[in-house]
Amino acid sequence: MKFEEIRKVPDYDGKKIALRGWVYRHRAGKGVVFIVLRDSTGTVQCTAKGKEYEKAEPLLIESAITIEGTVKKDERAPGGYEVQVDKLGIVHAAERFPITKDQSKEFLRDVRHLWVRSQPMAATLKIRSTVFGAIDDFFRDRGYYEFQSPIFTMTAAEGGSTLFEVDYFGKKAFLAQTWQLYAEAAIFGLEKIYTIAPSFRAEKSSTSRHLTEFWHAEVETAWQDFDALQKQGEELVSFIVQRVLEGHRAELEILGVDIKALEKVKPPFPRLTYKEALEKLEKHGMKVPYGKDLRTKEEKKLCAMYGKPVIVTHYPKEVKAFYMKEAPGDTVLGFDMLVPHVGEIIGGSERETSIEELEKRLAKEGETFEDYGFYMDTRKYGSVPHSGLGLGIDRVVQWICGLDSIHEAIGFPRTMDRISP
Ligand code: ATP
Ligand code: MG
């Protein structure tokens, strides 16, 4: 018999079926063992009696088994169906599983290699897979090329304090914090490019939204101005959410997500300048001195006011990277997209094209052209307006899945205090 997926059980009412998977729950009653069997597609209750009772009775949870039996509609069974077992095969009788109910988050991280099979983790990882696919489709459908930049690099792009240094045959090299400097060179050949790759940042404090190794979707577009960039950001995020809603009602329910709130994620998103954001925050009792970057709690507060993603533009020059194009009032054509519960998920900007302006900005930060190697050549040979953004995929998953911490949004998180499992 061919093994069927558990989610197909209702199609077999009254018929024979063969299933395989793991024992999710196990309870021995009088003359009958109830096993809830799990595979990657769902769960179903199975009942073993007689000869099969003897085999089923000693099994511990997470044992791997095969079952042949008959599907019966049964109101009392979770999901409305049960399988009456004719034949039970033991593939592997598990040892006592170390994870029981109500264990601390920290313990579950220690045994993440076992916890990845839990319902909430599996639901999250399925949604995560869809998010990655959606990003690819979004850009490819719009004529973008996927372009890969190196992970070993010689320059900083997002500030020296979060660089991971590696010994590169006796030379000092760094793990990439972003693809951006390479992307700005590559648009001269390809014009519209995107990537999905890990970025590395030595985040020295442990927060609920920082990993040291995170998955970064980045895009860079020649000839695209600041307004079109913001539109692209909100369309991308709405597209991702739409895809998840289409394919993952069941997983969103397992995670207890507010589906109605996700359904409201449609362009356009409210846009406000940094200055307007400060005014709003002050009205709500949060005073931020002009020139200070917004902190997570302030970002969350702004989103809470609108109940949906918000775009904040025109930050003061001094809080943003040197490559962002200058705008009136010592601000930049840069934006952050903020979402409820998480805060920033996207940082983007139109790029500065003036080589003099770039030089001035670098000097202010105590750096020079030489520190940026090839980058200045991108402004010497046919420099054109262009813009791009970076989206933190793990944060997007954290937000969509309603997770307290980014650690729950990825299979094996990397943070300052965790590099295993
Ligand atoms: P933050 O202020 O939260 O540290 P950032 O300003 O350093 O973010 P950018 O340099 O703009 O972030 O990076 C683009 C996007 O990459 C961010 O909007 C965020 O979604 C994601 N990101 C940045 N750093 C991390 C990190 N350490 N872990 C997970 N995602 C990150
Ligand atoms: Mg940062």
Short mmCIF file of C-alpha atoms and ligand atoms in Angstrom, two decimals:
data_model
loop_
_atom_site.label_atom_id
_atom_site.label_comp_id
_atom_site.label_asym_id
_atom_site.label_seq_id
_atom_site.Cartn_x
_atom_site.Cartn_y
_atom_site.Cartn_z
CA MET A 1 0.00 0.00 0.00
CA LYS A 2 1.11 3.55 -0.81
CA PHE A 3 1.45 5.84 2.19
CA GLU A 4 -0.98 8.74 2.20
CA GLU A 5 -0.55 12.19 3.76
CA ILE A 6 -2.49 12.62 6.98
CA ARG A 7 -4.23 15.73 5.70
CA LYS A 8 -5.95 13.49 3.09
CA VAL A 9 -7.60 11.27 5.73
CA PRO A 10 -11.12 12.79 5.28
CA ASP A 11 -11.06 11.70 1.59
CA TYR A 12 -10.88 8.06 2.75
CA ASP A 13 -14.05 7.84 4.85
CA GLY A 14 -14.97 4.14 5.15
CA LYS A 15 -11.88 3.09 3.17
CA LYS A 16 -8.49 1.52 3.86
CA ILE A 17 -5.49 3.81 4.28
CA ALA A 18 -1.76 3.51 5.05
CA LEU A 19 -0.05 6.24 7.04
CA ARG A 20 3.37 6.83 8.52
CA GLY A 21 4.64 9.34 11.00
CA TRP A 22 5.39 9.93 14.66
CA VAL A 23 3.42 9.32 17.83
CA TYR A 24 2.23 12.75 18.89
CA ARG A 25 0.00 11.65 21.76
CA HIS A 26 -0.45 8.28 23.39
CA ARG A 27 -3.07 7.06 25.83
CA ALA A 28 -3.84 3.46 26.79
CA GLY A 29 -7.44 2.80 27.83
CA LYS A 30 -9.26 -0.45 28.56
CA GLY A 31 -8.49 -2.70 25.60
CA VAL A 32 -7.71 0.23 23.31
CA VAL A 33 -4.71 2.46 22.74
CA PHE A 34 -5.37 5.93 21.34
CA ILE A 35 -2.50 7.25 19.29
CA VAL A 36 -2.51 10.68 17.72
CA LEU A 37 -0.26 10.23 14.71
CA ARG A 38 1.54 13.21 13.21
CA ASP A 39 3.27 13.79 9.88
CA SER A 40 4.30 17.07 8.30
CA THR A 41 0.77 17.58 6.94
CA GLY A 42 -1.39 17.06 10.03
CA THR A 43 -2.51 14.78 12.82
CA VAL A 44 -5.13 12.04 13.16
CA GLN A 45 -6.34 9.84 15.98
CA CYS A 46 -5.75 6.11 15.55
CA THR A 47 -7.18 3.33 17.71
CA ALA A 48 -5.34 0.05 18.24
CA LYS A 49 -7.08 -2.99 19.71
CA GLY A 50 -6.43 -6.72 20.12
CA LYS A 51 -3.09 -7.88 18.75
CA GLU A 52 -2.17 -4.34 17.74
CA TYR A 53 -2.91 -3.14 21.29
CA GLU A 54 0.07 -5.17 22.54
CA LYS A 55 2.39 -3.43 20.09
CA ALA A 56 0.95 0.03 20.62
CA GLU A 57 0.74 -0.01 24.41
CA PRO A 58 4.46 0.41 25.28
CA LEU A 59 5.21 3.04 22.62
CA LEU A 60 6.54 6.39 23.79
CA ILE A 61 5.79 9.67 22.07
CA GLU A 62 7.87 10.50 18.98
CA SER A 63 8.22 6.82 18.08
CA ALA A 64 8.15 6.39 14.30
CA ILE A 65 5.43 4.03 13.12
CA THR A 66 3.40 2.90 10.11
CA ILE A 67 -0.28 2.17 10.25
CA GLU A 68 -2.71 0.36 7.99
CA GLY A 69 -6.33 0.71 8.89
CA THR A 70 -9.82 1.94 8.07
CA VAL A 71 -10.95 5.55 8.25
CA LYS A 72 -14.15 6.16 10.22
CA LYS A 73 -16.02 9.38 10.78
CA ASP A 74 -16.15 9.98 14.52
CA GLU A 75 -17.38 13.19 16.10
CA ARG A 76 -15.42 12.49 19.29
CA ALA A 77 -12.05 12.32 17.52
CA PRO A 78 -10.11 15.58 17.12
CA GLY A 79 -10.55 16.52 13.47
CA GLY A 80 -13.71 14.40 13.13
CA TYR A 81 -12.07 11.19 11.82
CA GLU A 82 -10.21 8.29 13.28
CA VAL A 83 -8.29 5.37 11.85
CA GLN A 84 -9.04 1.92 13.23
CA VAL A 85 -5.73 0.17 13.08
CA ASP A 86 -5.45 -3.25 11.38
CA LYS A 87 -1.70 -3.36 11.30
CA LEU A 88 0.87 -1.35 13.20
CA GLY A 89 4.54 -1.32 12.20
CA ILE A 90 7.28 0.04 14.46
CA VAL A 91 10.00 1.83 12.48
CA HIS A 92 11.74 3.12 15.58
CA ALA A 93 10.64 2.93 19.20
CA ALA A 94 11.70 6.29 20.65
CA GLU A 95 13.44 6.82 23.96
CA ARG A 96 11.65 9.04 26.47
CA PHE A 97 11.34 12.46 24.76
CA PRO A 98 13.00 15.19 26.83
CA ILE A 99 10.40 17.83 25.99
CA THR A 100 7.30 17.78 28.14
CA LYS A 101 4.68 20.44 28.76
CA ASP A 102 5.39 23.94 30.10
CA GLN A 103 9.11 24.11 29.62
CA SER A 104 11.00 27.37 29.61
CA LYS A 105 11.83 29.16 26.36
CA GLU A 106 15.49 28.82 27.23
CA PHE A 107 15.24 25.02 27.58
CA LEU A 108 13.36 24.80 24.30
CA ARG A 109 16.24 26.68 22.65
CA ASP A 110 18.73 24.22 24.15
CA VAL A 111 16.81 21.38 22.51
CA ARG A 112 15.89 23.27 19.36
CA HIS A 113 16.95 20.27 17.28
CA LEU A 114 14.02 18.42 18.87
CA TRP A 115 11.67 21.38 19.22
CA VAL A 116 11.72 22.03 15.44
CA ARG A 117 9.23 19.16 15.17
CA SER A 118 6.69 20.87 17.46
CA GLN A 119 3.44 22.22 16.05
CA PRO A 120 4.22 25.93 16.51
CA MET A 121 7.75 25.57 15.10
CA ALA A 122 6.57 23.54 12.11
CA ALA A 123 3.77 26.04 11.44
CA THR A 124 6.26 28.91 11.58
CA LEU A 125 8.77 27.16 9.32
CA LYS A 126 6.09 26.41 6.73
CA ILE A 127 5.07 30.07 6.67
CA ARG A 128 8.74 31.05 6.49
CA SER A 129 9.19 28.88 3.41
CA THR A 130 6.27 30.63 1.73
CA VAL A 131 7.72 34.04 2.61
CA PHE A 132 11.00 33.15 0.86
CA GLY A 133 9.12 31.89 -2.21
CA ALA A 134 6.95 35.01 -2.31
CA ILE A 135 9.97 37.30 -2.33
CA ASP A 136 11.46 35.43 -5.28
CA ASP A 137 8.20 35.51 -7.21
CA PHE A 138 7.61 39.18 -6.46
CA PHE A 139 10.91 40.28 -7.95
CA ARG A 140 11.15 37.78 -10.80
CA ASP A 141 7.61 38.68 -11.94
CA ARG A 142 8.77 42.28 -12.13
CA GLY A 143 11.78 41.61 -14.33
CA TYR A 144 14.46 41.52 -11.61
CA TYR A 145 17.62 39.44 -11.81
CA GLU A 146 18.83 37.57 -8.76
CA PHE A 147 22.37 38.73 -8.05
CA GLN A 148 24.75 37.29 -5.43
CA SER A 149 27.39 39.33 -3.62
CA PRO A 150 30.31 37.92 -1.62
CA ILE A 151 30.08 37.09 2.08
CA PHE A 152 33.84 37.64 2.65
CA THR A 153 34.39 41.38 2.27
CA MET A 154 37.02 43.99 3.02
CA THR A 155 34.76 46.95 3.88
CA ALA A 156 32.13 47.94 6.40
CA ALA A 157 28.82 49.19 5.11
CA GLU A 158 26.64 49.49 8.18
CA GLY A 159 29.18 50.63 10.74
CA GLY A 160 32.24 49.04 12.27
CA SER A 161 30.78 48.15 15.64
CA THR A 162 28.81 45.16 14.33
CA LEU A 163 31.46 43.69 12.03
CA PHE A 164 32.49 40.06 12.33
CA GLU A 165 36.18 39.83 11.67
CA VAL A 166 37.69 36.76 10.04
CA ASP A 167 41.27 35.80 9.34
CA TYR A 168 41.50 35.57 5.56
CA PHE A 169 44.91 33.98 4.94
CA GLY A 170 46.56 36.45 7.26
CA LYS A 171 44.51 39.42 6.05
CA LYS A 172 41.70 40.97 8.06
CA ALA A 173 38.36 40.43 6.33
CA PHE A 174 34.74 40.75 7.45
CA LEU A 175 31.50 38.85 7.00
CA ALA A 176 29.06 40.87 4.91
CA GLN A 177 26.54 43.04 6.77
CA THR A 178 24.71 43.77 3.51
CA TRP A 179 25.16 43.26 -0.22
CA GLN A 180 24.62 46.90 -0.92
CA LEU A 181 28.00 48.20 -2.04
CA TYR A 182 28.29 45.34 -4.53
CA ALA A 183 24.71 45.78 -5.66
CA GLU A 184 25.37 49.42 -6.46
CA ALA A 185 28.13 48.27 -8.80
CA ALA A 186 26.05 45.51 -10.39
CA ILE A 187 23.06 47.68 -11.39
CA PHE A 188 25.21 49.19 -14.14
CA GLY A 189 24.98 45.86 -15.92
CA LEU A 190 21.61 44.54 -14.77
CA GLU A 191 19.62 47.63 -13.66
CA LYS A 192 17.08 45.68 -11.54
CA ILE A 193 18.50 43.17 -9.05
CA TYR A 194 17.57 41.43 -5.81
CA THR A 195 19.03 38.85 -3.48
CA ILE A 196 18.12 36.63 -0.56
CA ALA A 197 21.19 35.89 1.54
CA PRO A 198 22.41 35.76 5.11
CA SER A 199 23.86 38.97 6.56
CA PHE A 200 26.12 38.97 9.59
CA ARG A 201 26.17 41.54 12.36
CA ALA A 202 27.91 41.23 15.69
CA GLU A 203 24.92 42.52 17.68
CA LYS A 204 26.28 42.70 21.18
CA SER A 205 23.03 43.07 23.02
CA SER A 206 20.38 40.45 23.17
CA THR A 207 17.08 41.85 21.91
CA SER A 208 13.89 40.25 20.65
CA ARG A 209 14.58 41.33 17.05
CA HIS A 210 18.32 40.96 16.45
CA LEU A 211 20.19 37.88 15.25
CA THR A 212 23.90 37.78 14.49
CA GLU A 213 23.15 35.82 11.31
CA PHE A 214 19.91 36.89 9.66
CA TRP A 215 18.28 36.42 6.27
CA HIS A 216 18.26 39.55 4.24
CA ALA A 217 16.22 40.26 1.12
CA GLU A 218 17.79 43.20 -0.66
CA VAL A 219 16.90 45.01 -3.86
CA GLU A 220 18.61 47.73 -5.85
CA THR A 221 17.09 49.52 -8.85
CA ALA A 222 18.67 51.90 -11.34
CA TRP A 223 16.67 55.02 -12.26
CA GLN A 224 14.22 54.47 -9.39
CA ASP A 225 13.38 57.46 -7.19
CA PHE A 226 12.52 57.62 -3.50
CA ASP A 227 8.76 57.62 -3.95
CA ALA A 228 8.80 54.54 -6.23
CA LEU A 229 11.08 52.80 -3.71
CA GLN A 230 8.59 53.26 -0.88
CA LYS A 231 5.81 51.93 -3.12
CA GLN A 232 7.93 48.91 -3.92
CA GLY A 233 8.46 48.28 -0.20
CA GLU A 234 4.77 48.39 0.65
CA GLU A 235 3.81 46.27 -2.36
CA LEU A 236 6.43 43.67 -1.47
CA VAL A 237 5.26 43.39 2.13
CA SER A 238 1.58 43.27 1.12
CA PHE A 239 2.35 40.58 -1.46
CA ILE A 240 4.14 38.44 1.13
CA VAL A 241 1.26 38.76 3.60
CA GLN A 242 -1.27 37.93 0.87
CA ARG A 243 0.61 34.76 -0.05
CA VAL A 244 0.71 33.65 3.58
CA LEU A 245 -3.02 34.31 3.99
CA GLU A 246 -3.77 32.30 0.84
CA GLY A 247 -1.79 29.25 1.88
CA HIS A 248 -1.58 29.13 5.66
CA ARG A 249 -4.90 29.67 7.44
CA ALA A 250 -4.35 26.47 9.42
CA GLU A 251 -0.82 27.42 10.50
CA LEU A 252 -1.89 30.97 11.43
CA GLU A 253 -4.59 29.46 13.61
CA ILE A 254 -2.13 27.09 15.32
CA LEU A 255 -0.04 30.18 16.13
CA GLY A 256 -3.08 32.15 17.32
CA VAL A 257 -2.44 34.99 14.88
CA ASP A 258 -4.89 37.88 14.48
CA ILE A 259 -5.81 37.10 10.85
CA LYS A 260 -8.10 40.16 10.54
CA ALA A 261 -5.16 42.46 11.26
CA LEU A 262 -3.10 40.77 8.53
CA GLU A 263 -5.97 41.16 6.07
CA LYS A 264 -5.71 44.93 6.54
CA VAL A 265 -2.12 44.95 5.24
CA LYS A 266 -2.69 46.57 1.86
CA PRO A 267 -1.03 49.54 0.20
CA PRO A 268 -0.79 52.41 0.73
CA PHE A 269 0.71 52.40 4.22
CA PRO A 270 0.58 55.59 6.30
CA ARG A 271 3.68 57.70 5.64
CA LEU A 272 5.09 60.30 7.94
CA THR A 273 8.35 62.14 8.22
CA TYR A 274 10.67 61.62 11.16
CA LYS A 275 9.68 65.08 12.40
CA GLU A 276 5.98 64.24 12.23
CA ALA A 277 6.70 60.95 13.99
CA LEU A 278 8.35 62.81 16.87
CA GLU A 279 5.31 65.09 17.15
CA LYS A 280 2.94 62.12 17.24
CA LEU A 281 5.04 60.39 19.86
CA GLU A 282 5.21 63.47 22.02
CA LYS A 283 1.40 63.74 21.97
CA HIS A 284 1.39 60.20 23.33
CA GLY A 285 3.82 61.01 26.09
CA MET A 286 7.03 59.77 24.47
CA LYS A 287 9.50 62.57 23.98
CA VAL A 288 12.38 61.85 21.61
CA PRO A 289 15.00 64.60 21.17
CA TYR A 290 15.42 65.60 17.51
CA GLY A 291 18.44 63.80 16.07
CA LYS A 292 18.00 60.58 18.05
CA ASP A 293 17.11 57.41 16.18
CA LEU A 294 13.78 55.85 17.12
CA ARG A 295 14.05 52.97 19.56
CA THR A 296 12.06 49.77 19.28
CA LYS A 297 9.48 50.84 21.83
CA GLU A 298 8.89 54.11 19.98
CA GLU A 299 8.58 52.29 16.66
CA LYS A 300 6.06 49.90 18.17
CA LYS A 301 4.09 52.78 19.64
CA LEU A 302 3.81 54.48 16.23
CA CYS A 303 2.49 51.29 14.64
CA ALA A 304 0.06 50.75 17.48
CA MET A 305 -1.43 54.18 16.65
CA TYR A 306 -2.24 53.03 13.11
CA GLY A 307 -2.72 49.29 13.65
CA LYS A 308 -0.78 48.53 10.47
CA PRO A 309 2.67 49.02 8.93
CA VAL A 310 3.94 52.60 8.84
CA ILE A 311 6.64 54.25 6.74
CA VAL A 312 8.83 56.89 8.39
CA THR A 313 10.91 59.05 6.03
CA HIS A 314 13.42 61.90 6.15
CA TYR A 315 15.47 60.93 9.18
CA PRO A 316 18.21 63.39 10.16
CA LYS A 317 21.45 62.77 8.26
CA GLU A 318 23.40 61.93 11.38
CA VAL A 319 21.38 58.85 12.30
CA LYS A 320 21.55 57.25 8.87
CA ALA A 321 24.27 55.75 6.67
CA PHE A 322 26.56 57.94 4.56
CA TYR A 323 25.24 56.66 1.22
CA MET A 324 21.68 57.98 1.65
CA LYS A 325 20.82 60.92 -0.61
CA GLU A 326 20.62 64.26 1.08
CA ALA A 327 17.26 66.02 1.42
CA PRO A 328 16.33 69.54 2.60
CA GLY A 329 16.81 70.36 6.29
CA ASP A 330 19.80 68.09 6.82
CA THR A 331 17.65 65.00 6.34
CA VAL A 332 17.98 62.06 3.96
CA LEU A 333 15.78 60.35 1.37
CA GLY A 334 15.70 57.25 3.52
CA PHE A 335 12.84 55.40 5.15
CA ASP A 336 12.20 52.68 7.67
CA MET A 337 9.11 50.52 7.47
CA LEU A 338 7.77 49.68 10.90
CA VAL A 339 5.27 46.98 11.81
CA PRO A 340 3.27 46.28 14.97
CA HIS A 341 4.97 44.23 17.73
CA VAL A 342 8.37 44.21 15.99
CA GLY A 343 9.23 47.71 14.75
CA GLU A 344 11.60 48.12 11.79
CA ILE A 345 11.44 45.46 9.07
CA ILE A 346 12.81 47.50 6.14
CA GLY A 347 15.47 50.15 5.76
CA GLY A 348 15.74 51.78 2.36
CA SER A 349 16.95 54.89 0.60
CA GLU A 350 17.63 56.70 -2.60
CA ARG A 351 21.42 56.66 -2.87
CA GLU A 352 23.64 59.73 -2.92
CA THR A 353 25.16 60.10 -6.40
CA SER A 354 27.40 63.12 -5.77
CA ILE A 355 30.94 62.03 -5.09
CA GLU A 356 31.70 65.31 -3.25
CA GLU A 357 28.75 64.81 -0.92
CA LEU A 358 29.79 61.21 -0.20
CA GLU A 359 33.31 62.36 0.59
CA LYS A 360 32.00 64.98 3.03
CA ARG A 361 29.77 62.49 4.78
CA LEU A 362 32.55 59.96 5.14
CA ALA A 363 34.91 62.60 6.50
CA LYS A 364 32.33 63.45 9.18
CA GLU A 365 32.41 59.83 10.27
CA GLY A 366 36.19 59.86 10.34
CA GLU A 367 36.51 57.72 7.23
CA THR A 368 37.88 58.18 3.74
CA PHE A 369 37.30 56.98 0.19
CA GLU A 370 40.17 54.55 0.57
CA ASP A 371 38.19 52.68 3.22
CA TYR A 372 35.54 51.99 0.60
CA GLY A 373 37.73 50.42 -2.05
CA PHE A 374 35.93 50.08 -5.35
CA TYR A 375 32.73 51.80 -4.21
CA MET A 376 33.63 55.31 -5.35
CA ASP A 377 34.11 54.03 -8.90
CA THR A 378 30.34 53.48 -9.00
CA ARG A 379 30.04 57.28 -8.99
CA LYS A 380 32.64 57.98 -11.69
CA TYR A 381 31.46 56.22 -14.82
CA GLY A 382 27.92 57.05 -15.78
CA SER A 383 26.49 57.49 -12.28
CA VAL A 384 22.67 57.45 -12.32
CA PRO A 385 19.92 57.94 -9.75
CA HIS A 386 19.12 54.67 -7.99
CA SER A 387 17.56 53.34 -4.83
CA GLY A 388 17.24 50.17 -2.83
CA LEU A 389 16.12 48.58 0.37
CA GLY A 390 16.82 45.71 2.74
CA LEU A 391 14.12 43.62 4.37
CA GLY A 392 14.83 41.43 7.39
CA ILE A 393 13.07 38.19 6.51
CA ASP A 394 13.25 36.75 10.03
CA ARG A 395 11.59 39.89 11.37
CA VAL A 396 8.86 39.60 8.75
CA VAL A 397 8.22 36.02 9.86
CA GLN A 398 8.26 37.14 13.51
CA TRP A 399 5.66 39.80 12.75
CA ILE A 400 3.36 37.69 10.54
CA CYS A 401 3.46 34.75 12.97
CA GLY A 402 2.94 37.01 16.01
CA LEU A 403 6.08 35.70 17.75
CA ASP A 404 7.49 37.38 20.86
CA SER A 405 11.05 36.88 19.70
CA ILE A 406 12.92 36.62 16.42
CA HIS A 407 14.53 33.49 17.87
CA GLU A 408 11.27 31.64 17.23
CA ALA A 409 11.18 32.74 13.58
CA ILE A 410 14.14 30.66 12.36
CA GLY A 411 15.10 27.00 12.74
CA PHE A 412 18.43 27.47 14.46
CA PRO A 413 18.92 31.05 15.68
CA ARG A 414 22.35 32.61 16.09
CA THR A 415 22.81 35.28 18.74
CA MET A 416 25.66 36.55 20.88
CA ASP A 417 25.00 33.93 23.53
CA ARG A 418 23.90 31.07 21.30
CA ILE A 419 25.77 29.27 18.54
CA SER A 420 24.38 25.79 19.18
CA PRO A 421 22.46 23.71 18.42
P1 ATP B 1 18.13 48.00 13.75
O1 ATP B 1 18.09 49.47 13.98
O2 ATP B 1 16.89 47.30 14.19
O3 ATP B 1 19.38 47.34 14.23
P2 ATP B 1 19.22 48.52 11.18
O4 ATP B 1 18.89 49.95 11.01
O5 ATP B 1 20.57 48.13 11.64
O6 ATP B 1 18.12 47.83 12.15
P3 ATP B 1 19.34 48.04 8.33
O7 ATP B 1 20.81 48.22 8.34
O8 ATP B 1 18.50 49.07 7.71
O9 ATP B 1 18.83 47.75 9.84
O10 ATP B 1 19.03 46.60 7.70
C1 ATP B 1 17.89 46.35 6.89
C2 ATP B 1 16.94 45.40 7.58
O11 ATP B 1 17.61 44.23 7.99
C3 ATP B 1 16.31 45.93 8.85
O12 ATP B 1 15.18 46.72 8.57
C4 ATP B 1 15.93 44.67 9.58
O13 ATP B 1 14.69 44.18 9.12
C5 ATP B 1 17.02 43.71 9.17
N1 ATP B 1 18.02 43.58 10.22
C6 ATP B 1 19.06 44.41 10.50
N2 ATP B 1 19.83 43.94 11.50
C7 ATP B 1 19.25 42.76 11.86
C8 ATP B 1 19.59 41.78 12.84
N3 ATP B 1 20.65 41.90 13.62
N4 ATP B 1 18.79 40.68 12.95
C9 ATP B 1 17.71 40.55 12.17
N5 ATP B 1 17.35 41.42 11.22
C10 ATP B 1 18.11 42.53 11.06
MG MG B 2 21.29 47.49 13.46
#
